[in-house]
């Protein structure tokens, strides 16, 4: 049995936040929290105008709420219950699924954890690829997740189509966008996150600020238990602010990742986000990431590139980009940016 060191402090029965998990206030309050004025777009993606609304939201916010997303509420509840069952197992059983031999799947800390001196107030299972997923979670709790993967991929396809239309691309140009041409080949992953209640939420963070690396993330969160915040960049006159992305009935949260930022030549904004914790609710989230097939180099779509200045970013595959993030974390996007030409 793996040893349970202080690094594996039991968050579920904590009466205080230990030093290992206590974040400095300058880190937690790097930006103010936005007041009521800031409202994230809520978009009915079956609306005839959905493409322009989704495009607008991804340009200005990098995040939106999707309604009419087609994922049955029942399926979302089943995934959440499955996650609760997994997280409620004894720690040594969860640790048995820790990723091995280069696999990404299993129980453990997300890669961003390596960049912070303190631990986050959460636990996670990464499920990368359906086979891996079955192997990992069926050891712990049987659950047939196939329909969830299928439905999420279908939704990602719908979202992509809307984004492509909003960019004014035609059929041939759409072909440049791997996942639309071959949705079945797109790579995807699921991250189940558990944020136990926290006795001193003002000293801890559930998930530290980051951008996601893939094209798009679609997130389901526990009804009534907020925590997700996105960083809203203001114009020069105002500083950036954290905006709450509270759960809304029948909505999934969709956010832009770094590879879509690159693909759109910077038009769609990869949004920085984090999850805060609270005293009252044990919050669960299930994030579905969709990105290009492993071999596909993602560069900016030709039509979106200004021929005088050239593309803003150099092409990268998803695994290559994850490797860059492992070294550079939030400097990764900048590191694949070409120097500006005048
Ligand atoms: C497919 C992936 C996206 C992810 C890295 C990973 O290989 C598996 C874990 C994912 C996750 C979940 C929490 C936040 C995040 C930034 C992290 O550290 O691990 C994302 C990664 C990502 O978007 O790059
Ligand atoms: O739980 C959340 O709200 C955020 C999770 C997240 O950012 C992630 O899994 O990448
Ligand atoms: Fe994220």
Short mmCIF file of C-alpha atoms and ligand atoms in Angstrom, two decimals:
data_model
loop_
_atom_site.label_atom_id
_atom_site.label_comp_id
_atom_site.label_asym_id
_atom_site.label_seq_id
_atom_site.Cartn_x
_atom_site.Cartn_y
_atom_site.Cartn_z
CA UNK A 1 0.00 0.00 0.00
CA UNK A 2 1.47 3.45 -0.86
CA UNK A 3 2.42 5.38 2.25
CA UNK A 4 0.05 8.17 3.23
CA UNK A 5 2.37 11.06 3.91
CA UNK A 6 1.40 14.52 5.11
CA UNK A 7 1.10 15.34 1.42
CA UNK A 8 -2.00 13.14 1.53
CA UNK A 9 -3.67 14.99 4.34
CA UNK A 10 -7.35 13.97 4.56
CA UNK A 11 -9.25 17.03 3.34
CA UNK A 12 -12.60 15.48 4.20
CA UNK A 13 -12.15 15.48 7.95
CA UNK A 14 -10.05 18.64 8.34
CA UNK A 15 -10.76 21.12 11.16
CA UNK A 16 -8.13 23.57 9.96
CA UNK A 17 -6.02 24.32 6.89
CA UNK A 18 -2.51 22.95 7.47
CA UNK A 19 0.58 24.89 6.33
CA UNK A 20 0.95 22.54 3.36
CA UNK A 21 -2.37 23.85 2.00
CA UNK A 22 -2.28 27.48 3.23
CA UNK A 23 -1.81 29.92 0.33
CA UNK A 24 -0.48 33.41 0.75
CA UNK A 25 -3.07 36.11 0.62
CA UNK A 26 -1.15 37.94 -2.13
CA UNK A 27 -1.57 34.85 -4.27
CA UNK A 28 -5.26 34.42 -3.53
CA UNK A 29 -6.04 38.11 -3.90
CA UNK A 30 -3.93 38.86 -6.95
CA UNK A 31 -6.98 40.53 -8.52
CA UNK A 32 -10.19 41.89 -7.00
CA UNK A 33 -13.49 40.03 -7.28
CA UNK A 34 -15.91 41.59 -9.75
CA UNK A 35 -19.18 43.00 -8.46
CA UNK A 36 -22.59 42.23 -9.90
CA UNK A 37 -22.06 44.06 -13.16
CA UNK A 38 -20.02 41.40 -14.88
CA UNK A 39 -22.23 38.81 -16.54
CA UNK A 40 -21.01 35.87 -18.52
CA UNK A 41 -23.01 35.30 -21.73
CA UNK A 42 -25.73 32.63 -21.57
CA UNK A 43 -26.25 31.20 -25.06
CA UNK A 44 -28.95 28.91 -26.39
CA UNK A 45 -26.80 27.01 -28.86
CA UNK A 46 -29.85 25.89 -30.86
CA UNK A 47 -30.75 29.54 -31.60
CA UNK A 48 -30.44 30.51 -35.29
CA UNK A 49 -28.07 33.28 -34.16
CA UNK A 50 -25.96 30.98 -31.97
CA UNK A 51 -22.84 31.14 -34.16
CA UNK A 52 -22.44 34.89 -33.82
CA UNK A 53 -23.23 34.81 -30.09
CA UNK A 54 -20.79 31.97 -29.41
CA UNK A 55 -18.11 33.68 -31.55
CA UNK A 56 -18.67 36.98 -29.71
CA UNK A 57 -18.42 35.31 -26.30
CA UNK A 58 -15.21 33.48 -27.19
CA UNK A 59 -13.64 36.69 -28.48
CA UNK A 60 -14.51 38.88 -25.56
CA UNK A 61 -14.75 36.48 -22.61
CA UNK A 62 -13.29 33.12 -23.64
CA UNK A 63 -16.16 31.52 -21.72
CA UNK A 64 -19.93 31.22 -21.89
CA UNK A 65 -22.85 29.20 -20.51
CA UNK A 66 -24.45 26.85 -23.06
CA UNK A 67 -28.13 25.95 -22.86
CA UNK A 68 -29.93 23.48 -25.19
CA UNK A 69 -26.63 21.59 -25.10
CA UNK A 70 -28.36 18.22 -25.58
CA UNK A 71 -26.65 16.34 -22.72
CA UNK A 72 -29.45 14.66 -20.76
CA UNK A 73 -29.70 15.94 -17.16
CA UNK A 74 -29.91 12.34 -16.04
CA UNK A 75 -26.54 11.52 -17.58
CA UNK A 76 -24.91 14.51 -15.87
CA UNK A 77 -26.34 13.38 -12.53
CA UNK A 78 -25.04 9.87 -13.10
CA UNK A 79 -21.55 11.16 -13.81
CA UNK A 80 -21.65 13.30 -10.70
CA UNK A 81 -22.82 10.37 -8.56
CA UNK A 82 -20.10 8.18 -10.03
CA UNK A 83 -17.54 10.84 -9.15
CA UNK A 84 -18.89 11.11 -5.59
CA UNK A 85 -18.63 7.34 -5.19
CA UNK A 86 -15.04 7.36 -6.45
CA UNK A 87 -13.96 10.21 -4.20
CA UNK A 88 -15.63 8.68 -1.16
CA UNK A 89 -13.38 5.59 -1.33
CA UNK A 90 -10.51 5.26 1.13
CA UNK A 91 -7.40 7.12 0.03
CA UNK A 92 -5.28 3.99 -0.35
CA UNK A 93 -7.77 2.60 -2.89
CA UNK A 94 -7.75 5.81 -4.91
CA UNK A 95 -3.96 5.86 -4.85
CA UNK A 96 -3.93 2.38 -6.40
CA UNK A 97 -5.03 4.03 -9.64
CA UNK A 98 -2.27 6.68 -9.68
CA UNK A 99 -1.02 7.07 -13.28
CA UNK A 100 1.81 4.68 -14.24
CA UNK A 101 4.14 4.15 -17.17
CA UNK A 102 3.53 7.45 -18.90
CA UNK A 103 -0.27 7.12 -18.70
CA UNK A 104 -2.21 10.27 -17.82
CA UNK A 105 -5.19 8.46 -16.36
CA UNK A 106 -5.86 7.90 -12.72
CA UNK A 107 -6.02 9.55 -9.33
CA UNK A 108 -3.56 12.27 -8.50
CA UNK A 109 -2.61 15.89 -8.60
CA UNK A 110 -3.11 17.76 -11.86
CA UNK A 111 0.12 18.76 -13.64
CA UNK A 112 -0.27 22.45 -12.68
CA UNK A 113 0.22 21.49 -9.05
CA UNK A 114 3.96 21.21 -9.68
CA UNK A 115 4.21 24.98 -10.18
CA UNK A 116 2.93 26.02 -6.78
CA UNK A 117 4.58 25.76 -3.38
CA UNK A 118 1.29 24.86 -1.69
CA UNK A 119 -1.19 22.06 -2.28
CA UNK A 120 -4.68 22.63 -3.60
CA UNK A 121 -7.88 21.87 -1.68
CA UNK A 122 -9.11 19.26 -4.14
CA UNK A 123 -8.66 15.79 -5.49
CA UNK A 124 -8.95 14.63 -9.08
CA UNK A 125 -9.22 11.69 -11.40
CA UNK A 126 -7.92 12.21 -14.91
CA UNK A 127 -9.47 9.96 -17.52
CA UNK A 128 -7.63 10.29 -20.78
CA UNK A 129 -9.07 8.17 -23.55
CA UNK A 130 -11.95 5.83 -23.10
CA UNK A 131 -9.99 2.59 -22.68
CA UNK A 132 -7.88 4.11 -19.99
CA UNK A 133 -10.96 5.37 -18.29
CA UNK A 134 -12.59 1.97 -18.08
CA UNK A 135 -9.40 0.40 -16.82
CA UNK A 136 -8.95 3.02 -14.11
CA UNK A 137 -12.39 3.52 -12.71
CA UNK A 138 -13.79 0.03 -13.12
CA UNK A 139 -11.20 -1.06 -10.59
CA UNK A 140 -12.98 1.16 -8.11
CA UNK A 141 -16.62 1.53 -9.04
CA UNK A 142 -18.40 0.14 -12.09
CA UNK A 143 -19.89 2.78 -14.35
CA UNK A 144 -20.62 2.67 -18.04
CA UNK A 145 -19.41 6.05 -19.17
CA UNK A 146 -19.52 5.39 -22.90
CA UNK A 147 -22.64 7.46 -23.51
CA UNK A 148 -21.15 10.41 -21.62
CA UNK A 149 -18.02 10.41 -23.79
CA UNK A 150 -20.15 10.07 -26.93
CA UNK A 151 -22.56 12.85 -26.01
CA UNK A 152 -19.77 15.22 -24.99
CA UNK A 153 -17.90 14.64 -28.24
CA UNK A 154 -21.08 15.29 -30.22
CA UNK A 155 -21.62 18.53 -28.30
CA UNK A 156 -18.00 19.56 -28.92
CA UNK A 157 -18.63 18.99 -32.65
CA UNK A 158 -21.68 21.29 -32.54
CA UNK A 159 -19.69 23.96 -30.72
CA UNK A 160 -16.87 23.73 -33.24
CA UNK A 161 -19.25 24.14 -36.15
CA UNK A 162 -20.65 27.30 -34.55
CA UNK A 163 -17.18 28.71 -33.96
CA UNK A 164 -16.12 28.00 -37.53
CA UNK A 165 -19.24 29.66 -38.92
CA UNK A 166 -18.63 32.65 -36.68
CA UNK A 167 -15.14 32.98 -38.16
CA UNK A 168 -16.67 33.17 -41.65
CA UNK A 169 -14.88 30.08 -42.96
CA UNK A 170 -16.12 27.98 -45.89
CA UNK A 171 -16.25 24.19 -46.25
CA UNK A 172 -12.70 23.89 -47.56
CA UNK A 173 -11.22 26.11 -44.90
CA UNK A 174 -13.15 24.12 -42.33
CA UNK A 175 -11.15 21.11 -43.49
CA UNK A 176 -8.09 22.69 -41.90
CA UNK A 177 -9.75 22.25 -38.56
CA UNK A 178 -8.93 18.65 -37.71
CA UNK A 179 -11.70 17.85 -35.22
CA UNK A 180 -14.43 18.98 -37.59
CA UNK A 181 -13.13 16.91 -40.43
CA UNK A 182 -12.53 13.86 -38.28
CA UNK A 183 -14.37 14.34 -35.02
CA UNK A 184 -13.93 10.67 -34.25
CA UNK A 185 -10.15 11.17 -34.26
CA UNK A 186 -10.15 14.15 -31.92
CA UNK A 187 -8.41 13.41 -28.63
CA UNK A 188 -10.37 13.97 -25.45
CA UNK A 189 -10.07 13.62 -21.70
CA UNK A 190 -12.23 13.96 -18.63
CA UNK A 191 -11.16 15.45 -15.33
CA UNK A 192 -13.31 14.68 -12.29
CA UNK A 193 -12.63 17.20 -9.53
CA UNK A 194 -13.73 17.06 -5.91
CA UNK A 195 -13.59 20.14 -3.67
CA UNK A 196 -14.36 19.13 -0.08
CA UNK A 197 -15.81 21.75 2.25
CA UNK A 198 -13.02 23.82 3.74
CA UNK A 199 -12.90 25.09 7.35
CA UNK A 200 -10.91 28.21 6.32
CA UNK A 201 -11.74 28.88 2.67
CA UNK A 202 -9.99 32.27 2.72
CA UNK A 203 -6.63 30.48 3.16
CA UNK A 204 -7.02 27.74 0.54
CA UNK A 205 -7.59 27.35 -3.18
CA UNK A 206 -9.45 24.49 -4.88
CA UNK A 207 -7.75 24.78 -8.24
CA UNK A 208 -5.07 27.41 -8.82
CA UNK A 209 -5.36 29.89 -11.69
CA UNK A 210 -4.59 28.41 -15.09
CA UNK A 211 -5.67 28.19 -18.69
CA UNK A 212 -6.63 24.84 -20.21
CA UNK A 213 -4.40 23.57 -22.98
CA UNK A 214 -6.95 21.93 -25.31
CA UNK A 215 -9.32 23.52 -27.84
CA UNK A 216 -12.41 23.61 -25.68
CA UNK A 217 -13.45 22.58 -22.18
CA UNK A 218 -17.06 21.77 -21.33
CA UNK A 219 -17.72 21.76 -17.59
CA UNK A 220 -20.53 20.40 -15.46
CA UNK A 221 -20.58 21.58 -11.83
CA UNK A 222 -22.69 20.63 -8.81
CA UNK A 223 -26.01 22.51 -8.69
CA UNK A 224 -25.99 25.27 -6.13
CA UNK A 225 -22.27 25.01 -5.29
CA UNK A 226 -20.24 27.76 -6.90
CA UNK A 227 -16.46 27.98 -7.01
CA UNK A 228 -15.36 28.51 -10.59
CA UNK A 229 -14.07 32.02 -11.38
CA UNK A 230 -12.72 33.42 -14.64
CA UNK A 231 -10.33 36.33 -14.95
CA UNK A 232 -11.97 39.10 -16.91
CA UNK A 233 -9.44 41.39 -18.55
CA UNK A 234 -10.74 44.91 -18.67
CA UNK A 235 -9.66 47.67 -20.98
CA UNK A 236 -6.57 49.64 -19.96
CA UNK A 237 -8.51 51.90 -17.61
CA UNK A 238 -9.52 49.06 -15.30
CA UNK A 239 -7.67 46.15 -13.77
CA UNK A 240 -8.55 42.50 -14.37
CA UNK A 241 -11.15 40.98 -12.03
CA UNK A 242 -12.25 37.51 -10.97
CA UNK A 243 -15.81 36.84 -12.07
CA UNK A 244 -17.89 34.05 -10.48
CA UNK A 245 -19.22 31.43 -12.87
CA UNK A 246 -22.03 30.24 -10.59
CA UNK A 247 -23.93 27.10 -11.56
CA UNK A 248 -27.05 27.89 -13.60
CA UNK A 249 -29.91 25.44 -14.16
CA UNK A 250 -29.55 23.42 -17.38
CA UNK A 251 -26.28 25.11 -18.32
CA UNK A 252 -22.84 23.76 -19.07
CA UNK A 253 -19.83 26.08 -18.97
CA UNK A 254 -17.74 26.19 -22.14
CA UNK A 255 -14.28 27.74 -22.16
CA UNK A 256 -11.58 28.35 -24.74
CA UNK A 257 -8.20 26.66 -24.29
CA UNK A 258 -4.73 27.58 -25.53
CA UNK A 259 -4.86 25.47 -28.71
CA UNK A 260 -8.06 27.16 -29.89
CA UNK A 261 -6.43 30.50 -29.11
CA UNK A 262 -3.60 29.45 -31.46
CA UNK A 263 -5.93 27.99 -34.11
CA UNK A 264 -7.96 31.20 -34.24
CA UNK A 265 -4.76 33.27 -34.43
CA UNK A 266 -5.60 34.93 -31.14
CA UNK A 267 -9.21 35.82 -31.98
CA UNK A 268 -10.66 33.47 -29.38
CA UNK A 269 -9.29 34.02 -25.93
CA UNK A 270 -7.90 31.26 -23.78
CA UNK A 271 -9.39 32.30 -20.45
CA UNK A 272 -7.58 32.10 -17.12
CA UNK A 273 -9.73 30.49 -14.43
CA UNK A 274 -9.55 28.97 -10.95
CA UNK A 275 -11.80 27.29 -8.39
CA UNK A 276 -12.30 28.63 -4.89
CA UNK A 277 -13.65 26.56 -1.99
CA UNK A 278 -16.28 27.14 0.66
CA UNK A 279 -17.40 26.03 4.12
CA UNK A 280 -20.79 24.59 3.22
CA UNK A 281 -20.78 22.55 0.02
CA UNK A 282 -18.75 19.61 -1.20
CA UNK A 283 -18.48 20.56 -4.85
CA UNK A 284 -17.87 18.19 -7.76
CA UNK A 285 -17.01 19.20 -11.29
CA UNK A 286 -16.56 17.13 -14.43
CA UNK A 287 -14.52 18.81 -17.16
CA UNK A 288 -14.46 17.40 -20.68
CA UNK A 289 -11.45 18.53 -22.73
CA UNK A 290 -11.38 18.17 -26.51
CA UNK A 291 -8.23 18.69 -28.52
CA UNK A 292 -6.63 17.64 -31.80
CA UNK A 293 -5.51 14.09 -32.54
CA UNK A 294 -2.04 13.58 -31.06
CA UNK A 295 -0.19 13.81 -34.38
CA UNK A 296 -1.93 16.97 -35.64
CA UNK A 297 0.05 20.20 -35.64
CA UNK A 298 -2.18 23.06 -34.65
CA UNK A 299 -1.35 26.34 -36.34
CA UNK A 300 -3.44 29.39 -37.12
CA UNK A 301 -6.09 28.91 -39.83
CA UNK A 302 -4.65 30.50 -43.00
CA UNK A 303 -7.62 32.77 -43.66
CA UNK A 304 -7.27 34.32 -40.21
CA UNK A 305 -3.65 35.25 -40.72
CA UNK A 306 -2.62 38.71 -41.86
CA UNK A 307 -0.23 37.92 -44.74
CA UNK A 308 1.95 40.94 -43.96
CA UNK A 309 2.65 39.95 -40.41
CA UNK A 310 2.23 36.17 -40.67
CA UNK A 311 0.71 33.85 -38.05
CA UNK A 312 1.00 34.85 -34.40
CA UNK A 313 1.95 31.36 -33.19
CA UNK A 314 4.10 28.50 -34.39
CA UNK A 315 2.28 25.19 -34.96
CA UNK A 316 2.40 22.58 -32.19
CA UNK A 317 0.82 19.21 -31.48
CA UNK A 318 -1.14 18.79 -28.25
CA UNK A 319 1.44 16.43 -26.67
CA UNK A 320 4.24 18.83 -27.68
CA UNK A 321 2.35 21.71 -26.13
CA UNK A 322 1.67 19.76 -22.92
CA UNK A 323 5.43 19.15 -22.76
CA UNK A 324 6.08 22.90 -23.09
CA UNK A 325 3.57 23.59 -20.32
CA UNK A 326 5.30 21.08 -18.09
CA UNK A 327 8.38 23.30 -18.31
CA UNK A 328 6.89 26.77 -18.64
CA UNK A 329 3.31 26.55 -17.32
CA UNK A 330 1.62 29.93 -17.90
CA UNK A 331 4.43 31.21 -20.13
CA UNK A 332 3.76 28.36 -22.61
CA UNK A 333 1.45 30.30 -24.93
CA UNK A 334 3.86 33.23 -25.09
CA UNK A 335 6.74 30.87 -25.78
CA UNK A 336 5.12 29.64 -29.03
CA UNK A 337 4.32 33.19 -30.11
CA UNK A 338 6.35 34.68 -32.96
CA UNK A 339 7.98 38.02 -32.29
CA UNK A 340 5.83 40.81 -33.68
CA UNK A 341 6.97 42.21 -37.04
CA UNK A 342 6.45 45.88 -37.73
C1 LIG B 1 -5.73 16.29 -21.15
C2 LIG B 1 -5.21 17.01 -20.20
C3 LIG B 1 -5.62 18.40 -19.89
C4 LIG B 1 -4.93 18.66 -18.58
C5 LIG B 1 -3.63 17.91 -18.76
C6 LIG B 1 -4.15 16.57 -19.26
O1 LIG B 1 -3.15 15.84 -19.87
C7 LIG B 1 -4.79 15.82 -18.09
C8 LIG B 1 -5.22 16.74 -16.94
C9 LIG B 1 -5.78 18.07 -17.42
C10 LIG B 1 -5.75 19.14 -16.34
C11 LIG B 1 -6.97 19.18 -15.43
C12 LIG B 1 -6.78 20.29 -14.39
C13 LIG B 1 -6.25 21.61 -14.96
C14 LIG B 1 -5.10 21.32 -15.95
C15 LIG B 1 -4.47 22.63 -16.43
C16 LIG B 1 -4.12 20.38 -15.33
O2 LIG B 1 -3.12 20.66 -14.71
O3 LIG B 1 -4.52 19.08 -15.57
C17 LIG B 1 -5.62 20.44 -17.08
C18 LIG B 1 -4.63 20.11 -18.19
C19 LIG B 1 -4.61 21.06 -19.36
O4 LIG B 1 -5.63 21.67 -19.73
O5 LIG B 1 -3.52 21.18 -19.91
O1 LIG B 2 -13.83 22.74 -11.04
C1 LIG B 2 -13.82 23.76 -11.71
O2 LIG B 2 -14.72 24.58 -11.70
C2 LIG B 2 -12.64 24.06 -12.60
C3 LIG B 2 -11.91 22.83 -13.03
C4 LIG B 2 -10.85 23.14 -14.03
O3 LIG B 2 -10.50 24.26 -14.26
C5 LIG B 2 -10.23 22.03 -14.76
O4 LIG B 2 -10.51 20.84 -14.46
O5 LIG B 2 -9.44 22.35 -15.68
FE1 LIG B 3 -9.35 24.36 -16.14
#
